[in-house]
Amino acid sequence: QAQVLAEEGDPSYPFFYWADVGCTFLFLIELLVNMYGYFFVEFWKSLWNIFDFLIVVVSTSSMLLDFLGTTRLPGVSVLRLFRAFRVFRLVRRIRSLQVIVVGVLASLPGV
């Protein structure tokens, strides 16, 4: 597996499970407020907003599939990996970090 998860029965499992649920819920609420604040049409004009939308949708979908017990479906572990990209949502908030990420992405086609 690409990541180490606390397993059920592990004493730390409830903490990490509820932290994951809480962060996903907060990101979902923030996304909805952001969409409302930009009056929906303006929201889609920013690539950072589209990135936020994709990460929240993937995180929410992955969590829903876990909740429904369909973790054995192919590709669900890949969806779970995308949850890690929630950290990159901070890039939008921290201007200097945004400059670094844009620079790194711009250099990738040359590699």
XYZ file of N, CA, C and O in Angstrom:
444
model
N 0.827 -1.190 0.000
C 0.000 0.000 0.000
C 0.863 1.242 0.000
O 1.979 1.246 0.488
N 0.310 2.316 -0.499
C 1.052 3.556 -0.634
C 1.077 4.358 0.655
O 1.860 5.265 0.789
N 0.223 4.011 1.605
C 0.189 4.775 2.842
C -0.073 3.829 4.006
O -0.598 2.744 3.820
N 0.308 4.256 5.189
C 0.098 3.460 6.382
C -1.137 3.998 7.081
O -1.231 5.192 7.370
N -2.092 3.128 7.308
C -3.331 3.523 7.962
C -3.406 2.863 9.327
O -2.969 1.731 9.496
N -3.972 3.582 10.266
C -4.242 2.967 11.556
C -5.364 1.954 11.337
O -6.368 2.251 10.710
N -5.170 0.748 11.803
C -6.167 -0.299 11.606
C -7.166 -0.291 12.743
O -6.866 0.164 13.848
N -8.356 -0.798 12.450
C -9.352 -0.899 13.502
C -8.792 -1.776 14.609
O -8.145 -2.783 14.359
N -9.022 -1.362 15.828
C -8.461 -2.069 16.967
C -7.213 -1.389 17.504
O -6.863 -1.563 18.673
N -6.538 -0.635 16.677
C -5.379 0.148 17.096
C -5.892 1.284 17.983
O -6.902 1.915 17.668
N -5.227 1.577 19.102
C -5.710 2.640 19.989
C -5.789 4.015 19.321
O -6.595 4.858 19.707
N -4.995 4.245 18.297
C -5.006 5.548 17.634
C -6.047 5.639 16.519
O -6.269 6.717 15.970
N -6.693 4.524 16.188
C -7.634 4.507 15.068
C -8.765 5.523 15.219
O -9.035 6.269 14.267
N -9.449 5.607 16.359
C -10.556 6.576 16.461
C -10.108 8.020 16.238
O -10.806 8.794 15.584
N -8.942 8.375 16.744
C -8.450 9.741 16.568
C -8.257 10.062 15.089
O -8.728 11.076 14.585
N -7.541 9.183 14.378
C -7.259 9.436 12.965
C -8.516 9.353 12.108
O -8.677 10.105 11.154
N -9.410 8.452 12.450
C -10.660 8.336 11.696
C -11.472 9.625 11.811
O -11.916 10.188 10.815
N -11.665 10.102 13.040
C -12.486 11.306 13.239
C -11.775 12.569 12.768
O -12.419 13.528 12.336
N -10.449 12.590 12.820
C -9.711 13.727 12.257
C -9.911 13.769 10.743
O -10.121 14.847 10.168
N -9.898 12.622 10.105
C -10.124 12.541 8.660
C -11.542 12.992 8.311
O -11.747 13.793 7.393
N -12.514 12.498 9.046
C -13.913 12.898 8.810
C -14.086 14.392 9.055
O -14.706 15.098 8.255
N -13.512 14.900 10.130
C -13.629 16.320 10.461
C -12.997 17.218 9.413
O -13.601 18.213 8.991
N -11.804 16.869 8.969
C -11.130 17.682 7.938
C -11.902 17.653 6.628
O -12.078 18.690 5.984
N -12.381 16.493 6.249
C -13.159 16.399 5.010
C -14.424 17.236 5.105
O -14.773 17.956 4.166
N -15.106 17.174 6.231
C -16.323 17.955 6.424
C -16.018 19.459 6.387
O -16.726 20.223 5.725
N -14.955 19.877 7.067
C -14.597 21.299 7.062
C -14.215 21.777 5.661
O -14.605 22.874 5.247
N -13.467 20.962 4.919
C -13.104 21.330 3.552
C -14.340 21.404 2.661
O -14.423 22.267 1.787
N -15.301 20.513 2.883
C -16.533 20.542 2.099
C -17.327 21.815 2.383
O -17.798 22.488 1.458
N -17.448 22.171 3.651
C -18.159 23.398 4.027
C -17.447 24.614 3.445
O -18.083 25.513 2.881
N -16.113 24.638 3.543
C -15.345 25.765 3.003
C -15.530 25.881 1.493
O -15.672 26.971 0.946
N -15.566 24.734 0.805
C -15.771 24.736 -0.642
C -17.153 25.295 -0.991
O -17.282 26.120 -1.900
N -18.179 24.872 -0.272
C -19.530 25.356 -0.550
C -19.651 26.854 -0.291
O -20.277 27.574 -1.076
N -19.044 27.333 0.787
C -19.065 28.771 1.081
C -18.312 29.535 -0.002
O -18.761 30.600 -0.453
N -17.177 28.989 -0.447
C -16.392 29.620 -1.499
C -17.188 29.681 -2.808
O -17.181 30.701 -3.498
N -17.871 28.610 -3.144
C -18.687 28.597 -4.364
C -19.811 29.624 -4.268
O -20.099 30.334 -5.229
N -20.436 29.714 -3.116
C -21.502 30.689 -2.917
C -20.947 32.120 -2.966
O -21.543 33.002 -3.575
N -19.796 32.324 -2.354
C -19.183 33.652 -2.321
C -18.764 34.159 -3.687
O -18.789 35.355 -3.956
N -18.386 33.236 -4.571
C -18.001 33.616 -5.929
C -19.172 33.549 -6.900
O -18.994 33.673 -8.105
N -20.369 33.317 -6.379
C -21.579 33.239 -7.194
C -21.475 32.179 -8.281
O -21.934 32.355 -9.391
N -20.837 31.100 -7.954
C -20.725 29.888 -8.746
C -20.017 30.080 -10.095
O -19.080 29.368 -10.393
N -20.426 31.013 -10.920
C -19.807 31.182 -12.245
C -18.360 31.659 -12.111
O -17.456 31.121 -12.742
N -18.124 32.667 -11.284
C -16.759 33.175 -11.074
C -15.865 32.118 -10.441
O -14.662 32.110 -10.655
N -16.449 31.232 -9.668
C -15.704 30.174 -8.989
C -14.907 29.339 -9.990
O -13.748 29.005 -9.758
N -15.501 28.994 -11.122
C -14.887 28.093 -12.098
C -13.816 28.766 -12.941
O -13.141 28.098 -13.723
N -13.613 30.051 -12.800
C -12.599 30.751 -13.580
C -11.198 30.612 -12.985
O -10.217 30.959 -13.617
N -11.099 30.137 -11.766
C -9.810 29.977 -11.095
C -9.403 28.504 -11.082
O -10.160 27.634 -10.645
N -8.190 28.224 -11.550
C -7.699 26.843 -11.539
C -7.526 26.317 -10.116
O -7.679 25.121 -9.877
N -7.199 27.199 -9.187
C -7.066 26.778 -7.789
C -8.412 26.330 -7.232
O -8.483 25.366 -6.469
N -9.489 27.014 -7.619
C -10.819 26.602 -7.170
C -11.199 25.252 -7.763
O -11.799 24.417 -7.076
N -10.839 25.023 -9.022
C -11.123 23.729 -9.649
C -10.328 22.631 -8.956
O -10.849 21.544 -8.684
N -9.067 22.922 -8.640
C -8.236 21.969 -7.894
C -8.883 21.648 -6.540
O -8.999 20.481 -6.160
N -9.318 22.681 -5.815
C -9.991 22.478 -4.534
C -11.218 21.595 -4.702
O -11.450 20.667 -3.923
N -12.011 21.881 -5.731
C -13.225 21.126 -5.979
C -12.912 19.647 -6.204
O -13.550 18.767 -5.622
N -11.920 19.363 -7.043
C -11.565 17.978 -7.343
C -11.083 17.233 -6.104
O -11.466 16.078 -5.879
N -10.255 17.880 -5.316
C -9.738 17.232 -4.106
C -10.862 16.942 -3.126
O -10.939 15.853 -2.548
N -11.770 17.884 -2.931
C -12.876 17.675 -1.993
C -13.815 16.583 -2.511
O -14.260 15.729 -1.739
N -14.101 16.579 -3.806
C -14.980 15.551 -4.365
C -14.349 14.166 -4.232
O -15.019 13.207 -3.822
N -13.069 14.052 -4.531
C -12.390 12.766 -4.415
C -12.335 12.320 -2.955
O -12.602 11.156 -2.640
N -12.022 13.234 -2.048
C -11.965 12.885 -0.619
C -13.328 12.444 -0.103
O -13.437 11.443 0.610
N -14.359 13.179 -0.475
C -15.709 12.844 -0.022
C -16.163 11.515 -0.622
O -16.747 10.686 0.074
N -15.873 11.296 -1.895
C -16.250 10.039 -2.558
C -15.537 8.853 -1.910
O -16.151 7.813 -1.655
N -14.256 9.014 -1.658
C -13.484 7.951 -1.030
C -14.025 7.626 0.355
O -14.171 6.456 0.718
N -14.352 8.670 1.114
C -14.880 8.454 2.449
C -16.251 7.770 2.392
O -16.543 6.878 3.194
N -17.071 8.163 1.424
C -18.388 7.548 1.267
C -18.247 6.072 0.888
O -18.961 5.222 1.425
N -17.324 5.767 -0.016
C -17.092 4.371 -0.387
C -16.587 3.556 0.796
O -16.976 2.398 0.971
N -15.727 4.143 1.623
C -15.264 3.460 2.836
C -16.431 3.193 3.777
O -16.548 2.122 4.357
N -17.287 4.199 3.926
C -18.442 4.080 4.822
C -19.391 2.987 4.349
O -19.960 2.250 5.153
N -19.572 2.877 3.028
C -20.466 1.860 2.465
C -19.833 0.474 2.440
O -20.484 -0.510 2.097
N -18.549 0.400 2.780
C -17.872 -0.885 2.838
C -17.437 -1.407 1.485
O -17.265 -2.612 1.314
N -17.248 -0.545 0.530
C -16.853 -0.969 -0.812
C -15.372 -0.714 -1.051
O -14.964 -0.357 -2.145
N -14.561 -0.905 -0.036
C -13.127 -0.629 -0.154
C -12.417 -1.655 -1.019
O -11.273 -1.450 -1.394
N -13.053 -2.757 -1.335
C -12.410 -3.783 -2.152
C -12.555 -3.509 -3.653
O -12.019 -4.230 -4.465
N -13.276 -2.488 -4.009
C -13.393 -2.122 -5.417
C -12.050 -1.624 -5.933
O -11.318 -0.945 -5.205
N -11.714 -1.936 -7.177
C -10.441 -1.439 -7.712
C -10.452 0.085 -7.805
O -11.438 0.684 -8.195
N -9.355 0.691 -7.418
C -9.227 2.138 -7.514
C -9.572 2.898 -6.253
O -9.256 4.076 -6.141
N -10.200 2.250 -5.276
C -10.565 2.959 -4.049
C -9.316 3.360 -3.270
O -9.251 4.447 -2.704
N -8.288 2.521 -3.285
C -7.055 2.881 -2.578
C -6.391 4.085 -3.238
O -5.762 4.898 -2.567
N -6.546 4.232 -4.556
C -6.003 5.402 -5.252
C -6.773 6.644 -4.826
O -6.185 7.703 -4.595
N -8.089 6.528 -4.702
C -8.882 7.658 -4.216
C -8.434 8.065 -2.821
O -8.345 9.246 -2.502
N -8.142 7.071 -1.996
C -7.695 7.352 -0.632
C -6.371 8.124 -0.659
O -6.138 9.001 0.162
N -5.523 7.814 -1.623
C -4.243 8.506 -1.754
C -4.453 9.983 -2.069
O -3.707 10.840 -1.603
N -5.483 10.306 -2.841
C -5.752 11.697 -3.197
C -6.119 12.544 -1.979
O -6.036 13.766 -2.031
N -6.516 11.922 -0.886
C -6.802 12.693 0.324
C -5.579 13.466 0.790
O -5.696 14.527 1.384
N -4.406 12.922 0.511
C -3.178 13.594 0.920
C -3.027 14.950 0.237
O -2.391 15.852 0.772
N -3.631 15.116 -0.926
C -3.524 16.377 -1.648
C -4.316 17.505 -0.992
O -4.206 18.652 -1.403
N -5.094 17.174 0.041
C -5.809 18.237 0.757
C -4.839 19.242 1.343
O -5.154 20.409 1.478
N -3.638 18.783 1.667
C -2.623 19.685 2.209
C -2.296 20.782 1.197
O -2.077 21.935 1.547
N -2.309 20.429 -0.091
C -1.985 21.403 -1.123
C -3.036 22.503 -1.246
O -2.793 23.523 -1.870
N -4.191 22.296 -0.620
C -5.194 23.350 -0.624
C -4.679 24.566 0.147
O -5.115 25.678 -0.085
N -3.735 24.341 1.042
C -3.134 25.448 1.776
C -2.310 26.348 0.868
O -2.096 27.512 1.172
N -1.869 25.773 -0.255
C -1.054 26.540 -1.199
C -1.804 27.799 -1.619
O -1.218 28.863 -1.786
N -3.086 27.672 -1.777
C -3.895 28.802 -2.197
C -3.880 29.925 -1.164
O -4.000 31.087 -1.492
N -3.760 29.566 0.065
C -3.817 30.548 1.150
C -2.469 31.210 1.432
O -2.424 32.318 1.910
N -1.390 30.503 1.155
C -0.048 31.011 1.456
C 0.613 31.386 0.122
O 1.013 30.527 -0.651
N 0.723 32.674 -0.125
C 1.173 33.190 -1.418
C 2.570 32.698 -1.805
O 2.802 32.299 -2.949
N 3.513 32.698 -0.874
C 4.878 32.279 -1.209
C 4.926 30.798 -1.576
O 5.672 30.398 -2.472
N 4.115 29.995 -0.941
C 4.044 28.573 -1.269
C 3.415 28.380 -2.650
O 3.828 27.508 -3.420
N 2.463 29.220 -2.987
C 1.818 29.168 -4.295
C 2.833 29.449 -5.402
O 2.845 28.781 -6.435
N 3.707 30.426 -5.179
C 4.735 30.765 -6.165
C 5.669 29.577 -6.387
O 6.031 29.257 -7.528
N 6.036 28.889 -5.324
C 6.924 27.729 -5.430
C 6.261 26.605 -6.224
O 6.867 26.032 -7.132
N 5.009 26.301 -5.902
C 4.305 25.221 -6.583
C 4.122 25.535 -8.064
O 4.337 24.672 -8.918
N 3.752 26.766 -8.392
C 3.589 27.149 -9.790
C 4.916 27.035 -10.530
O 4.977 26.555 -11.667
N 6.002 27.427 -9.885
C 7.322 27.306 -10.493
C 7.717 25.864 -10.753
O 8.253 25.526 -11.813
N 7.458 24.997 -9.790
C 7.769 23.574 -9.955
C 6.934 22.971 -11.081
O 7.439 22.237 -11.928
N 5.647 23.295 -11.119
C 4.784 22.782 -12.181
C 5.209 23.301 -13.548
O 5.146 22.566 -14.550
N 5.649 24.545 -13.622
C 6.094 25.093 -14.887
C 7.376 24.421 -15.381
O 7.623 24.347 -16.585
N 8.189 23.921 -14.455
C 9.446 23.294 -14.860
C 9.258 21.824 -15.285
O 10.146 21.255 -15.904
N 8.147 21.221 -14.989
C 7.941 19.811 -15.299
C 7.964 19.484 -16.792
O 8.528 18.462 -17.179
N 7.368 20.284 -17.678
C 7.420 19.916 -19.096
C 8.848 19.830 -19.641
O 9.089 19.077 -20.590
N 9.785 20.539 -19.061
C 11.166 20.507 -19.530
C 11.923 19.271 -19.075
O 13.002 18.982 -19.553
N 11.375 18.519 -18.138
C 12.065 17.355 -17.592
C 11.816 16.145 -18.435
O 10.862 15.888 -19.017
